Short mmCIF file of C-alpha atoms in Angstrom, two decimals:
data_model
loop_
_atom_site.label_atom_id
_atom_site.label_comp_id
_atom_site.label_asym_id
_atom_site.label_seq_id
_atom_site.Cartn_x
_atom_site.Cartn_y
_atom_site.Cartn_z
CA MET A 1 -8.06 -29.38 -19.86
CA GLY A 2 -7.62 -28.84 -16.12
CA TYR A 3 -9.87 -26.80 -13.88
CA THR A 4 -9.27 -23.03 -13.92
CA ALA A 5 -10.02 -20.90 -10.85
CA LEU A 6 -12.69 -18.24 -11.32
CA TYR A 7 -10.34 -15.33 -10.69
CA ARG A 8 -8.07 -16.62 -13.48
CA LYS A 9 -10.89 -17.59 -15.83
CA PHE A 10 -12.47 -14.13 -15.57
CA ARG A 11 -9.24 -12.10 -15.34
CA PRO A 12 -9.70 -8.92 -17.46
CA GLN A 13 -7.86 -9.11 -20.78
CA LYS A 14 -8.32 -5.45 -21.72
CA PHE A 15 -8.27 -2.12 -19.87
CA SER A 16 -11.99 -1.69 -20.65
CA GLU A 17 -12.76 -4.84 -18.62
CA MET A 18 -11.08 -3.49 -15.47
CA TYR A 19 -13.33 -2.63 -12.52
CA GLY A 20 -12.83 0.33 -10.20
CA GLN A 21 -9.54 1.72 -11.56
CA GLU A 22 -10.83 4.08 -14.25
CA HIS A 23 -8.47 6.88 -13.19
CA ILE A 24 -5.45 4.65 -13.91
CA VAL A 25 -6.82 2.93 -17.00
CA LYS A 26 -7.45 6.25 -18.75
CA THR A 27 -3.88 7.46 -18.20
CA LEU A 28 -2.25 4.20 -19.30
CA LYS A 29 -4.34 4.00 -22.46
CA ASN A 30 -3.47 7.60 -23.36
CA GLN A 31 0.23 6.85 -22.90
CA VAL A 32 0.00 3.84 -25.22
CA ILE A 33 -1.97 5.83 -27.82
CA SER A 34 0.51 8.71 -27.82
CA ASP A 35 3.52 6.34 -27.70
CA ARG A 36 4.75 7.99 -24.50
CA VAL A 37 4.98 4.92 -22.27
CA GLY A 38 7.47 5.36 -19.44
CA HIS A 39 10.42 3.09 -18.81
CA ALA A 40 9.47 2.22 -15.20
CA TYR A 41 6.12 2.00 -13.39
CA LEU A 42 5.16 1.30 -9.80
CA PHE A 43 1.66 -0.11 -9.21
CA THR A 44 0.61 0.03 -5.56
CA GLY A 45 -2.58 -0.83 -3.71
CA CYS A 46 -4.37 -3.46 -1.64
CA ARG A 47 -4.40 -7.12 -2.59
CA GLY A 48 -6.64 -8.27 -5.42
CA CYS A 49 -7.41 -4.80 -6.82
CA GLY A 50 -5.90 -5.29 -10.29
CA LYS A 51 -2.20 -4.37 -10.09
CA THR A 52 -0.78 -7.49 -11.74
CA THR A 53 -3.66 -7.70 -14.20
CA SER A 54 -3.03 -4.11 -15.32
CA ALA A 55 0.68 -4.86 -15.66
CA LYS A 56 -0.06 -7.82 -17.94
CA ILE A 57 -2.45 -5.76 -20.09
CA LEU A 58 0.05 -2.87 -20.35
CA ALA A 59 2.85 -5.28 -21.32
CA ARG A 60 0.68 -6.63 -24.17
CA ALA A 61 -0.58 -3.19 -25.20
CA VAL A 62 2.91 -1.76 -25.79
CA ASN A 63 3.85 -4.80 -27.87
CA CYS A 64 0.56 -5.43 -29.70
CA LEU A 65 0.79 -5.48 -33.48
CA ASN A 66 -2.78 -4.19 -33.91
CA SER A 67 -3.39 -1.99 -30.87
CA VAL A 68 -6.62 0.04 -31.06
CA ASP A 69 -7.43 2.92 -28.68
CA GLY A 70 -4.56 1.91 -26.41
CA GLU A 71 -5.89 -1.65 -25.95
CA PRO A 72 -4.15 -4.92 -26.87
CA CYS A 73 -6.03 -6.79 -29.60
CA ASN A 74 -5.39 -10.18 -27.94
CA GLU A 75 -5.56 -11.72 -31.43
CA CYS A 76 -2.15 -11.03 -32.97
CA SER A 77 0.73 -13.48 -32.61
CA VAL A 78 2.43 -11.38 -29.91
CA CYS A 79 -0.72 -11.03 -27.79
CA LYS A 80 -1.56 -14.73 -28.07
CA ALA A 81 1.96 -15.75 -27.08
CA ALA A 82 1.83 -13.36 -24.11
CA ILE A 83 -1.52 -14.75 -22.95
CA ASP A 84 -0.27 -18.33 -23.33
CA GLY A 85 2.87 -17.48 -21.35
CA THR A 86 5.20 -18.46 -24.19
CA LEU A 87 6.42 -14.96 -25.09
CA THR A 88 9.96 -14.73 -23.70
CA ASP A 89 10.02 -10.95 -24.12
CA ILE A 90 7.51 -10.50 -21.27
CA VAL A 91 9.09 -11.74 -18.04
CA GLU A 92 7.04 -12.12 -14.84
CA MET A 93 8.97 -12.48 -11.62
CA ASP A 94 7.73 -13.01 -8.05
CA ALA A 95 10.06 -11.09 -5.76
CA ALA A 96 8.79 -13.02 -2.75
CA SER A 97 10.63 -16.13 -3.95
CA ASN A 98 13.26 -14.50 -6.20
CA ASN A 99 14.53 -11.72 -4.00
CA GLY A 100 18.30 -12.14 -4.09
CA VAL A 101 21.05 -10.14 -5.76
CA ASP A 102 21.70 -12.92 -8.30
CA ASP A 103 18.06 -12.84 -9.46
CA ILE A 104 18.28 -9.13 -10.25
CA ARG A 105 21.76 -9.44 -11.76
CA SER A 106 20.37 -11.95 -14.26
CA ILE A 107 17.83 -9.32 -15.32
CA ARG A 108 20.56 -6.70 -15.55
CA ASP A 109 22.51 -8.97 -17.91
CA GLU A 110 19.47 -9.79 -20.04
CA VAL A 111 18.35 -6.21 -20.70
CA ASN A 112 21.27 -5.64 -23.04
CA PHE A 113 19.81 -8.17 -25.51
CA LEU A 114 17.17 -7.04 -27.99
CA PRO A 115 13.66 -8.57 -27.79
CA THR A 116 13.26 -11.74 -29.83
CA VAL A 117 9.76 -11.10 -31.18
CA ALA A 118 8.13 -8.10 -29.52
CA LYS A 119 8.98 -4.42 -29.68
CA TYR A 120 9.84 -4.17 -25.99
CA ARG A 121 11.23 -6.52 -23.36
CA VAL A 122 8.92 -6.00 -20.34
CA TYR A 123 9.77 -7.09 -16.78
CA ILE A 124 6.88 -7.42 -14.33
CA ILE A 125 8.21 -7.75 -10.77
CA ASP A 126 5.42 -8.61 -8.31
CA GLU A 127 5.70 -8.05 -4.55
CA VAL A 128 8.77 -5.94 -5.25
CA HIS A 129 9.01 -4.82 -1.61
CA MET A 130 10.31 -8.32 -0.81
CA LEU A 131 13.61 -7.71 -2.60
CA SER A 132 16.70 -7.63 -0.39
CA SER A 133 18.65 -4.40 0.01
CA GLY A 134 21.39 -5.84 -2.17
CA ALA A 135 18.86 -6.69 -4.87
CA PHE A 136 17.48 -3.15 -4.78
CA ASN A 137 20.99 -1.76 -5.23
CA ALA A 138 21.55 -4.10 -8.18
CA LEU A 139 18.29 -2.89 -9.75
CA LEU A 140 18.97 0.83 -9.31
CA LYS A 141 21.27 1.53 -12.23
CA THR A 142 19.23 -0.46 -14.71
CA LEU A 143 16.03 1.19 -13.51
CA GLU A 144 17.52 4.65 -13.88
CA GLU A 145 18.91 4.28 -17.40
CA PRO A 146 17.45 1.17 -19.06
CA PRO A 147 17.92 0.50 -22.79
CA LYS A 148 15.16 1.93 -24.99
CA HIS A 149 13.74 -1.53 -25.65
CA VAL A 150 13.16 -2.33 -21.94
CA LYS A 151 10.19 -1.50 -19.66
CA PHE A 152 9.82 -2.26 -15.95
CA ILE A 153 6.51 -2.65 -14.10
CA LEU A 154 6.86 -3.08 -10.33
CA ALA A 155 3.86 -4.10 -8.20
CA THR A 156 3.53 -4.02 -4.42
CA THR A 157 1.05 -3.81 -1.56
CA GLU A 158 3.62 -2.04 0.65
CA PRO A 159 5.32 0.84 -1.19
CA GLN A 160 6.56 2.30 2.10
CA LYS A 161 9.10 -0.54 2.23
CA LEU A 162 10.72 0.51 -1.05
CA PRO A 163 13.87 2.69 -1.00
CA VAL A 164 13.31 6.31 -2.01
CA THR A 165 15.86 5.80 -4.78
CA ILE A 166 13.55 3.22 -6.38
CA LEU A 167 10.39 5.29 -5.87
CA SER A 168 11.94 8.35 -7.52
CA ARG A 169 12.70 6.40 -10.70
CA CYS A 170 9.15 5.15 -11.31
CA GLN A 171 5.83 6.54 -12.43
CA ARG A 172 3.62 5.66 -9.47
CA PHE A 173 -0.03 4.61 -9.81
CA ASP A 174 -2.06 4.04 -6.64
CA PHE A 175 -4.80 1.46 -7.14
CA LYS A 176 -7.76 1.91 -4.82
CA ALA A 177 -9.95 -0.68 -3.16
CA ILE A 178 -12.78 -1.51 -5.55
CA GLU A 179 -16.19 -0.11 -4.66
CA LYS A 180 -18.67 -2.60 -3.26
CA SER A 181 -21.27 -1.83 -5.96
CA LYS A 182 -18.75 -2.62 -8.73
CA ILE A 183 -17.77 -5.90 -7.09
CA VAL A 184 -21.45 -6.88 -6.88
CA ALA A 185 -21.92 -5.95 -10.56
CA ASN A 186 -19.00 -8.17 -11.61
CA LEU A 187 -20.14 -11.06 -9.40
CA THR A 188 -23.62 -10.83 -10.92
CA LYS A 189 -22.17 -10.87 -14.44
CA ILE A 190 -19.97 -13.90 -13.68
CA CYS A 191 -22.82 -15.82 -12.01
CA ASN A 192 -25.05 -15.25 -15.04
CA GLU A 193 -22.31 -16.35 -17.45
CA SER A 194 -21.50 -19.42 -15.35
CA GLY A 195 -25.10 -20.45 -14.77
CA PHE A 196 -24.96 -19.95 -10.98
CA LYS A 197 -28.27 -19.23 -9.25
CA PHE A 198 -27.93 -16.77 -6.40
CA GLU A 199 -29.56 -14.46 -3.88
CA ASP A 200 -28.75 -10.78 -4.35
CA ILE A 201 -28.14 -10.51 -0.62
CA ALA A 202 -25.53 -13.30 -0.87
CA LEU A 203 -23.49 -11.39 -3.47
CA ASP A 204 -23.82 -8.27 -1.35
CA LEU A 205 -22.31 -10.14 1.61
CA ILE A 206 -19.47 -11.55 -0.54
CA ALA A 207 -18.63 -8.04 -1.74
CA GLU A 208 -18.66 -6.80 1.86
CA LEU A 209 -16.34 -9.59 3.00
CA SER A 210 -13.88 -8.99 0.14
CA GLU A 211 -13.02 -5.51 1.49
CA GLY A 212 -12.41 -4.06 -1.96
CA ALA A 213 -10.43 -6.99 -3.39
CA MET A 214 -12.04 -8.47 -6.51
CA ARG A 215 -9.84 -11.56 -6.35
CA ASP A 216 -11.00 -12.32 -2.79
CA ALA A 217 -14.63 -11.88 -3.87
CA LEU A 218 -14.19 -14.37 -6.71
CA SER A 219 -12.44 -16.84 -4.38
CA ILE A 220 -15.39 -16.73 -1.96
CA LEU A 221 -17.86 -17.08 -4.85
CA GLU A 222 -15.94 -20.11 -6.10
CA ARG A 223 -16.10 -21.83 -2.73
CA CYS A 224 -19.85 -21.24 -2.58
CA SER A 225 -20.39 -22.78 -6.02
CA GLN A 226 -18.50 -26.01 -5.47
CA ASP A 227 -20.98 -28.11 -3.50
CA ASP A 228 -23.87 -30.26 -4.72
CA GLU A 229 -26.38 -27.43 -4.48
CA ASP A 230 -26.15 -25.01 -7.38
CA PHE A 231 -27.67 -22.12 -5.41
CA ILE A 232 -25.55 -19.42 -3.73
CA SER A 233 -27.55 -18.31 -0.73
CA PHE A 234 -26.89 -15.83 2.06
CA ILE A 235 -26.82 -18.65 4.61
CA LYS A 236 -24.36 -20.68 2.52
CA VAL A 237 -21.93 -17.76 2.29
CA LYS A 238 -22.02 -17.26 6.06
CA GLU A 239 -21.48 -20.97 6.73
CA LEU A 240 -18.56 -21.37 4.31
CA VAL A 241 -16.78 -18.23 5.46
CA GLY A 242 -17.37 -19.07 9.13
CA ILE A 243 -19.50 -16.07 10.09
CA PRO A 244 -21.33 -16.72 13.38
CA GLU A 245 -25.07 -16.20 13.67
CA ASN A 246 -26.19 -12.58 13.82
CA LYS A 247 -27.95 -13.27 17.12
CA LYS A 248 -24.72 -14.31 18.84
CA ILE A 249 -22.92 -11.18 17.67
CA PHE A 250 -25.86 -8.97 18.65
CA ASP A 251 -26.10 -10.58 22.09
CA ILE A 252 -22.44 -9.95 22.92
CA VAL A 253 -22.42 -6.36 21.61
CA GLU A 254 -25.64 -5.56 23.46
CA ALA A 255 -24.24 -6.98 26.71
CA ILE A 256 -21.08 -4.88 26.33
CA LEU A 257 -23.08 -1.71 25.67
CA LYS A 258 -25.15 -2.46 28.81
CA LYS A 259 -21.91 -3.17 30.76
CA ASP A 260 -23.42 -6.55 31.74
CA ILE A 261 -20.26 -8.45 32.71
CA ASP A 262 -22.12 -11.58 33.86
CA SER A 263 -23.84 -11.91 30.50
CA VAL A 264 -20.56 -11.35 28.62
CA VAL A 265 -18.83 -14.06 30.68
CA PHE A 266 -21.66 -16.54 30.13
CA GLN A 267 -22.00 -15.88 26.39
CA SER A 268 -18.26 -15.81 25.63
CA ASN A 269 -17.83 -19.07 27.52
CA LYS A 270 -20.58 -20.64 25.39
CA LEU A 271 -18.90 -19.38 22.20
CA ILE A 272 -15.59 -20.96 23.22
CA GLN A 273 -17.30 -24.28 24.06
CA ASP A 274 -19.02 -24.24 20.65
CA GLY A 275 -15.63 -23.92 18.94
CA VAL A 276 -16.29 -20.50 17.38
CA ASP A 277 -13.31 -18.91 15.60
CA VAL A 278 -12.66 -16.05 18.03
CA SER A 279 -10.69 -13.92 15.56
CA ASN A 280 -13.51 -14.16 13.05
CA PHE A 281 -16.04 -13.34 15.76
CA LEU A 282 -14.17 -10.16 16.74
CA PHE A 283 -13.97 -9.16 13.08
CA GLU A 284 -17.75 -9.50 12.81
CA MET A 285 -18.20 -7.47 16.00
CA VAL A 286 -16.17 -4.65 14.47
CA ARG A 287 -18.25 -4.84 11.30
CA LEU A 288 -21.51 -4.66 13.25
CA LEU A 289 -20.30 -1.71 15.35
CA ARG A 290 -19.13 0.11 12.22
CA ASP A 291 -22.54 -0.42 10.63
CA ILE A 292 -24.24 0.80 13.81
CA LEU A 293 -22.01 3.88 13.76
CA VAL A 294 -22.91 4.84 10.18
CA TYR A 295 -26.56 4.03 10.89
CA LYS A 296 -26.45 6.40 13.84
CA VAL A 297 -25.37 9.26 11.55
CA GLY A 298 -28.29 8.61 9.21
CA VAL A 299 -27.04 6.08 6.63
CA LYS A 300 -29.36 3.25 5.58
CA LEU A 301 -28.11 -0.20 6.54
CA SER A 302 -27.45 -2.76 3.82
CA ASP A 303 -29.84 -5.59 3.00
CA VAL A 304 -27.80 -8.07 5.05
CA TYR A 305 -29.76 -6.76 8.05
CA SER A 306 -33.38 -7.87 8.42
CA LYS A 307 -36.15 -5.66 9.78
CA ASP A 308 -35.86 -7.47 13.13
CA ASP A 309 -32.11 -6.73 13.16
CA ILE A 310 -32.73 -3.03 12.53
CA ASP A 311 -35.41 -2.90 15.23
CA ARG A 312 -32.96 -4.44 17.68
CA ILE A 313 -30.23 -1.98 16.67
CA ASP A 314 -32.64 0.90 17.34
CA VAL A 315 -33.04 -0.38 20.90
CA MET A 316 -29.30 -1.06 21.36
CA ILE A 317 -28.12 2.43 20.38
CA ASN A 318 -30.55 4.23 22.67
CA GLY A 319 -28.32 6.29 24.96
CA VAL A 320 -25.11 5.26 23.17
CA ASP A 321 -23.10 8.09 21.60
CA LYS A 322 -20.75 7.95 18.61
CA GLU A 323 -17.65 8.30 20.78
CA GLN A 324 -18.50 5.07 22.62
CA LEU A 325 -18.89 3.19 19.35
CA ILE A 326 -15.59 4.56 18.02
CA TYR A 327 -13.78 3.52 21.21
CA LEU A 328 -15.25 0.03 20.99
CA ILE A 329 -14.21 -0.37 17.35
CA ASN A 330 -10.69 0.78 18.21
CA ASP A 331 -10.32 -1.48 21.25
CA ILE A 332 -11.77 -4.58 19.58
CA SER A 333 -9.43 -4.08 16.62
CA LYS A 334 -6.49 -4.00 19.04
CA ALA A 335 -7.81 -7.13 20.75
CA GLU A 336 -8.04 -8.86 17.38
CA ASN A 337 -4.35 -8.13 16.74
CA ARG A 338 -3.34 -9.39 20.19
CA ILE A 339 -5.23 -12.65 19.68
CA LYS A 340 -3.45 -13.31 16.37
CA ILE A 341 -0.08 -13.59 18.12
CA SER A 342 -1.33 -15.28 21.31
CA MET A 343 -1.00 -18.97 22.17
CA GLN A 344 -4.04 -18.70 24.49
CA LYS A 345 -6.63 -17.23 22.15
CA SER A 346 -9.69 -18.27 24.15
CA ILE A 347 -8.46 -16.73 27.39
CA ILE A 348 -7.44 -13.48 25.69
CA PHE A 349 -10.79 -13.38 23.84
CA GLN A 350 -12.86 -13.70 27.00
CA THR A 351 -10.68 -11.31 28.99
CA GLU A 352 -10.80 -8.63 26.29
CA LEU A 353 -14.60 -8.77 26.11
CA ILE A 354 -14.87 -8.37 29.88
CA MET A 355 -12.47 -5.40 29.78
CA LEU A 356 -14.64 -3.74 27.13
CA CYS A 357 -17.44 -3.59 29.72
CA GLN A 358 -15.11 -1.84 32.15
CA ILE A 359 -13.78 0.59 29.55
CA GLN A 360 -17.29 1.81 28.80
CA HIS A 361 -17.55 3.32 32.29
CA PHE A 362 -14.78 5.79 31.47
CA VAL A 363 -15.40 6.62 27.82
CA LYS A 364 -17.27 9.87 28.33
CA GLU A 365 -14.74 11.15 30.84
CA ASN A 366 -11.90 10.33 28.43
CA VAL A 367 -13.63 12.14 25.60
CA VAL A 368 -14.04 15.28 27.69
CA GLU A 369 -10.40 15.06 28.80
CA LYS A 370 -9.20 14.71 25.20
CA LYS A 371 -11.26 17.72 24.09
CA VAL A 372 -9.67 19.80 26.85
CA SER A 373 -6.22 18.50 25.86
CA LYS A 374 -6.88 19.50 22.28
CA VAL A 375 -7.65 23.09 23.30
CA LEU A 376 -4.49 23.18 25.43
CA LEU A 377 -2.52 21.76 22.52
CA ILE A 378 -3.65 24.52 20.15
CA ASP A 379 -2.85 27.18 22.75
CA SER A 380 0.58 25.64 23.35
CA LEU A 381 1.35 25.54 19.66
CA ARG A 382 0.47 29.20 19.33
CA LYS A 383 2.82 30.07 22.19
CA VAL A 384 5.80 28.36 20.58
CA GLU A 385 5.04 29.07 16.93
CA ASN A 386 8.02 29.62 14.68
CA PRO A 387 8.44 33.41 14.36
CA LYS A 388 9.90 32.97 10.87
CA LYS A 389 6.82 31.06 9.64
CA LYS A 390 3.85 32.53 11.45
CA ASP A 391 1.36 31.25 8.91
CA ILE A 392 2.17 27.62 9.67
CA ILE A 393 0.20 27.42 12.93
CA SER A 394 -3.01 28.97 11.61
CA ASN A 395 -5.89 26.56 12.35
CA ASP A 396 -7.62 25.85 9.05
CA VAL A 397 -9.84 23.04 10.37
CA ASN A 398 -12.99 24.93 9.34
CA SER A 399 -11.73 26.07 5.95
CA ASP A 400 -13.83 25.35 2.88
CA PHE A 401 -11.37 22.89 1.35
CA TRP A 402 -11.42 20.65 4.45
CA LYS A 403 -15.20 20.82 4.74
CA ASN A 404 -15.38 19.63 1.15
CA VAL A 405 -12.94 16.79 1.87
CA LEU A 406 -15.05 15.60 4.82
CA LYS A 407 -18.22 15.91 2.73
CA LYS A 408 -16.75 13.74 -0.02
CA LEU A 409 -15.68 11.10 2.52
CA LYS A 410 -19.29 10.84 3.67
CA GLU A 411 -20.54 10.71 0.08
CA GLU A 412 -18.17 7.80 -0.61
CA ASN A 413 -19.36 6.00 2.56
CA LEU A 414 -15.88 6.17 4.14
CA TYR A 415 -17.37 6.74 7.58
CA VAL A 416 -14.54 5.27 9.65
CA LEU A 417 -12.07 7.65 7.98
CA TYR A 418 -14.58 10.50 8.30
CA SER A 419 -14.98 9.79 12.03
CA ALA A 420 -11.20 9.82 12.50
CA LEU A 421 -10.78 13.14 10.66
CA ALA A 422 -13.92 15.00 11.75
CA ASN A 423 -12.19 16.54 14.78
CA ALA A 424 -8.61 16.47 13.50
CA ARG A 425 -6.66 19.73 13.39
CA VAL A 426 -5.72 20.56 9.81
CA VAL A 427 -3.25 23.19 8.64
CA LYS A 428 -2.40 24.31 5.11
CA LYS A 429 1.29 24.92 5.67
CA ASP A 430 2.11 26.32 2.23
CA ASP A 431 1.17 25.92 -1.43
CA LEU A 432 2.25 22.26 -1.50
CA ILE A 433 1.73 20.83 2.00
CA VAL A 434 -1.30 20.17 4.20
CA GLU A 435 -0.60 19.02 7.76
CA ILE A 436 -2.98 16.81 9.76
CA TYR A 437 -2.47 16.68 13.53
CA LEU A 438 -3.66 13.44 15.18
CA ALA A 439 -4.59 13.42 18.85
CA ASN A 440 -5.42 9.80 19.72
CA ASP A 441 -4.65 6.19 18.85
CA PHE A 442 -7.93 5.71 16.96
CA GLN A 443 -7.12 8.56 14.58
CA LYS A 444 -3.55 7.32 14.09
CA GLY A 445 -4.64 3.72 13.50
CA VAL A 446 -7.09 4.77 10.79
CA VAL A 447 -5.33 7.66 9.06
CA ASN A 448 -1.92 5.96 8.81
CA LYS A 449 -3.31 3.15 6.64
CA LEU A 450 -1.91 3.46 3.12
CA GLU A 451 -5.27 3.34 1.35
CA TYR A 452 -6.66 6.09 3.60
CA LEU A 453 -3.57 8.29 3.24
CA THR A 454 -3.87 7.92 -0.52
CA LYS A 455 -7.57 8.86 -0.42
CA ILE A 456 -6.88 11.96 1.70
CA ARG A 457 -4.15 13.09 -0.67
CA GLU A 458 -6.39 12.50 -3.68
CA LEU A 459 -9.26 14.58 -2.25
CA VAL A 460 -7.01 17.41 -1.02
CA SER A 461 -5.25 17.57 -4.40
CA LEU A 462 -8.62 17.80 -6.15
CA GLU A 463 -9.58 20.72 -3.91
CA PHE A 464 -6.48 22.71 -4.87
CA ASN A 465 -6.40 21.44 -8.45
CA LYS A 466 -2.77 20.39 -8.11
CA ASP A 467 -0.63 17.65 -6.57
CA MET A 468 -0.42 18.20 -2.79
CA MET A 469 1.63 16.46 -0.10
CA ILE A 470 0.09 15.31 3.17
CA LYS A 471 2.02 15.35 6.45
CA VAL A 472 0.51 13.28 9.26
CA ILE A 473 1.78 14.56 12.60
CA ASP A 474 1.38 13.02 16.07
CA GLN A 475 0.04 15.34 18.75
CA PRO A 476 2.96 17.06 20.56
CA LYS A 477 3.66 16.02 24.13
CA LYS A 478 3.99 18.57 26.91
CA SER A 479 7.54 19.18 28.09
CA ASP A 480 8.48 19.86 31.69
CA ASP A 481 8.03 23.61 31.25
CA GLY A 482 4.44 23.13 30.07
CA LEU A 483 5.08 24.03 26.46
CA ALA A 484 4.59 21.71 23.54
CA ASP A 485 7.45 19.55 22.40
CA LEU A 486 7.55 19.96 18.65
CA GLY A 487 9.64 16.85 18.02
CA PHE A 488 6.94 15.35 15.81
CA ASN A 489 6.82 11.86 14.36
CA VAL A 490 5.93 12.58 10.75
CA ASN A 491 4.57 10.35 7.97
CA ILE A 492 4.67 11.93 4.53
CA ILE A 493 2.74 10.75 1.49
CA GLU A 494 3.79 12.33 -1.75
#
């Protein structure tokens, strides 16, 4: 038998084996138990968080001959055929490579035939956002009124690319990035079962690098276990992933915070000569600055930092405020994106680092200016408020519900999102809508990420004990007459 990758070997076969998606698992199991499974589902979320795995389990659960507590038994003839990939009634399709009208038309023709063995014919369409517009149109009618023996499960990392007509016909489930502690727990379990020896700090680093994707964590673990040494160490993980030495990252960040351009030029030139992956280096700089930021607000650093590292951080952050750290994180992230599309990565890398030293001279002035602009913005909004809806412009930024939302973000260690929202203007427009006004590029870059929008909506809905919509609104620009231009750019998550 051929070699099987770890993420496939240890793919969950039941809902109870899923990590980090308890809110979704509970609902799906209850639907199977009560025989109220919908005809179309949309599973969304970041890569490697369990969307396709959940789709496979649900497809087996609705067809299982001996389902118990909403779980597939994985022992009956239908379950075994599904696991082996020989059950023709469960069809898996990758929309990235089968995205044309003809591909969807073939499904539309097939749905009229009854299942051969199972109770339902289930279609799992992965990366559904890759379908062409013609394919979406071909899918619409079938998705709206499918035969009773047909179920659709669509999966995507980018639901914003789907037509509203598709979204409205599906039950949507938003999968969240898996918590670091749960990834570590699963890695530990797999290492013990596989006979891998490991350092706890190594698994902690793997979980950190995976960014909430269990599949990515298992892929890194697999790479670390495939050499002659059967020990997964912290150093081995860093070497295989290409993480530069902590000292090099610390030296550059410290030089930038001191605005020491000569040191930045010398060190960046040495990094380029040593063949360091500049994109990876910038990523690690952002990670260090984020950790410094949360450390500055009183959160204990993870075990990946030694006592000497923490002592050095204490010296580095002396005289550095949170606004400076946030600006650096924002600007380095932008630099990382520019380097990805550049043909002269080394030159851009060195230039961007030098510019970060210059930017630091103006950070405090910019922060003061933005605070003044924010006050002017609120005053301007009040001047031009809609007389028919006077309650809309009431500033609820200090209301209890928003304080609770911010508190929960800190409790869940979502400090980047907390930093972006801490000074945001928030308005409860009516019984169904909460508006968030964003004043700078850092806030917009963070808040407009799908996983963060989903988290905000989840926490706000919990506060009001009902499903709420979130409107993210860019700060209005001043018109020639000095009043605010209310022609907002609006992102809505519902």
